Short mmCIF file of C-alpha atoms in Angstrom, two decimals:
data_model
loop_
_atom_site.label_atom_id
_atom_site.label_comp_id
_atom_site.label_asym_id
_atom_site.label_seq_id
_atom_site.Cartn_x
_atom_site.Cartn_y
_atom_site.Cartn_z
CA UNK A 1 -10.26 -7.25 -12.00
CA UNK A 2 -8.26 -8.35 -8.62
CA UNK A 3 -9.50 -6.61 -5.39
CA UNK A 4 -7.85 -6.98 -1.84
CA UNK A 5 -9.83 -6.63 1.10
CA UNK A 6 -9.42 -7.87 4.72
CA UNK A 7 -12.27 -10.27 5.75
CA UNK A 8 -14.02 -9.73 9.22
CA UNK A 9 -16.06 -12.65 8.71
CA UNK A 10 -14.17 -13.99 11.60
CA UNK A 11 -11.34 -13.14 14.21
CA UNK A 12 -8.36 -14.36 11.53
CA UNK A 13 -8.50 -11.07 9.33
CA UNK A 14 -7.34 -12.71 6.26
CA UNK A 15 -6.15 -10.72 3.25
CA UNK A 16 -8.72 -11.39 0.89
CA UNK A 17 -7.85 -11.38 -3.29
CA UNK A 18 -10.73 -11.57 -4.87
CA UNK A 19 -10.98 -11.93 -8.87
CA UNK A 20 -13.54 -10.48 -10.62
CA UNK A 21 -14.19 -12.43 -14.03
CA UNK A 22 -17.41 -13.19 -16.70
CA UNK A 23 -20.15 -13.14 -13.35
CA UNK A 24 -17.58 -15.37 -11.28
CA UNK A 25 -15.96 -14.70 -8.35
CA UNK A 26 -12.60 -16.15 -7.42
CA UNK A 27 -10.87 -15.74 -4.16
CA UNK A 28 -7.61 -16.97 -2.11
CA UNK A 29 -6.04 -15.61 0.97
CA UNK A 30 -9.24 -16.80 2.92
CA UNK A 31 -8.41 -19.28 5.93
CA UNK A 32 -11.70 -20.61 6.50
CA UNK A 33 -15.05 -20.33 4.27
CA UNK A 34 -16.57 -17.64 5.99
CA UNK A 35 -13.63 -15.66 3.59
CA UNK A 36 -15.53 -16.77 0.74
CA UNK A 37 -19.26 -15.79 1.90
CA UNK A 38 -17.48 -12.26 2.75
CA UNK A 39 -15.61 -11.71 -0.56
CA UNK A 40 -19.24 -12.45 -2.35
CA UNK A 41 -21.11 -9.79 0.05
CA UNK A 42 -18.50 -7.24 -0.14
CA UNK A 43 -18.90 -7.26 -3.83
CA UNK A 44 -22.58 -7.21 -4.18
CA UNK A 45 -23.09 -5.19 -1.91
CA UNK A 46 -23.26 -1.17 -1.40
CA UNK A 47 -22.65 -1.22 2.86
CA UNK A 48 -20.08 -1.64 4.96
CA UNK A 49 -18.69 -0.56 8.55
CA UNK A 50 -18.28 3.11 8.76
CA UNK A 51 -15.34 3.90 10.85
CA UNK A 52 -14.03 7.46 11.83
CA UNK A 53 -13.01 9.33 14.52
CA UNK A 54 -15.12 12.23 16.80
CA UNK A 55 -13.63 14.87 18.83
CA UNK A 56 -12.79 14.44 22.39
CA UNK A 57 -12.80 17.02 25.63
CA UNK A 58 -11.07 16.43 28.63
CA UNK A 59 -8.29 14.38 27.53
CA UNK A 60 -4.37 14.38 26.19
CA UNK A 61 -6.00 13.21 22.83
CA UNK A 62 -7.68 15.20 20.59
CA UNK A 63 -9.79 12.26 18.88
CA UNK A 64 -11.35 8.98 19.26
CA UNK A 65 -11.52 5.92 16.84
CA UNK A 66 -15.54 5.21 16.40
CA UNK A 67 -17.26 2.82 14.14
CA UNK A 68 -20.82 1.78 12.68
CA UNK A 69 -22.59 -0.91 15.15
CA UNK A 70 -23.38 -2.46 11.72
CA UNK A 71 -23.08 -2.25 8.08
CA UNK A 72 -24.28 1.10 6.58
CA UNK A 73 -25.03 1.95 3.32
CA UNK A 74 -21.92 4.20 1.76
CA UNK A 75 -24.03 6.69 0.04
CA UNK A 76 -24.78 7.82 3.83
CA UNK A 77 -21.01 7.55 4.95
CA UNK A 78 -20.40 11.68 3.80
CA UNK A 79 -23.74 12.47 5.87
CA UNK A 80 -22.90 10.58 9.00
CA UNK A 81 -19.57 12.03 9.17
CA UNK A 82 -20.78 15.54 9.07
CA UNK A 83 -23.14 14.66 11.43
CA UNK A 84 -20.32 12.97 13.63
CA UNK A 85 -18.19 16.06 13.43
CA UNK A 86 -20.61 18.35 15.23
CA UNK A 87 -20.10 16.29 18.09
CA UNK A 88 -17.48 16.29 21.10
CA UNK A 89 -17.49 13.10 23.55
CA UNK A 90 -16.17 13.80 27.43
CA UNK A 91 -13.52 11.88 28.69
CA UNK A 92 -13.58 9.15 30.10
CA UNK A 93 -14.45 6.60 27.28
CA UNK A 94 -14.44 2.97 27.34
CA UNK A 95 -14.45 0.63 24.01
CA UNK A 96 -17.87 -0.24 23.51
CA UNK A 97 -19.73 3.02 24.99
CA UNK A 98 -22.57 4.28 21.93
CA UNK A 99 -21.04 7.40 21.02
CA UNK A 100 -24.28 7.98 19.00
CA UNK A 101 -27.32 6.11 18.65
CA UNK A 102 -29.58 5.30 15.93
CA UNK A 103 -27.33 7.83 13.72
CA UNK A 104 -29.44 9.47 10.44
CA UNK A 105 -32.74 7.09 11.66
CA UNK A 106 -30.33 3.78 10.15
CA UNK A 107 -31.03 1.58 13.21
CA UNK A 108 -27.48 2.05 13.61
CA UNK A 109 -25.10 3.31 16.37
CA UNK A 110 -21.58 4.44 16.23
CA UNK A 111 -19.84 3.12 19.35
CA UNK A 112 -16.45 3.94 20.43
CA UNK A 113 -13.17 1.69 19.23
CA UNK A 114 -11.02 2.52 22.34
CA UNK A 115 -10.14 3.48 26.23
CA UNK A 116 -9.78 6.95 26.65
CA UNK A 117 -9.05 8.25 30.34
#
């Protein structure tokens, strides 16, 4: 089984093919080895980055790009977003600002992706 992902192990943001065969992994695409120690936690593993977007007021746009603070577990990503779509964010918002903290008690906080004056 071939999977593609895109590494964030580091600022390159390879395209990641990763082979699945008989318990071994296999990948290519990856520039440096921090490619490789991503592939192998992307497929053990049950978390990942949540992004989405939450309503904004006072602004030409009528949402902002948001994302996890750090890796959640994806049987939580439907709860957080219904969570996330109760809520409305004022304008101005700078990349970086926690949009919510601590989100469902994960230790987590959703922080915004990009300016929005």
């Amino acid at each position: 089984m071939i999977k593609e992902a895109i590494c964030y192990g580091c600022n390159n943001k390879c395209i990641l093919s990763i082979d699945i065969y008989n318990d071994s992994i296999e990948v290519q695409g990856n520039l440096c080895d921090e490619g490789i120690k991503y592939a192998k936690e992307q497929i053990n593993s049950n978390k990942g980055i949540l992004t989405t977007l939450v309503r904004i007021k006072g602004s030409r746009y009528n949402v902002v790009p948001v994302k996890s603070s750090k890796p959640l577990d994806k049987k939580l990503w439907v709860e957080c977003s219904k969570a996330l779509s109760r809520l409305y964010v004022g304008a101005p918002i700078k990349a970086g600002d926690i949009v919510c903290k601590n989100i469902l008690n994960t230790g987590a906080d959703i922080v915004c992706t990009k300016n929005i004056d």
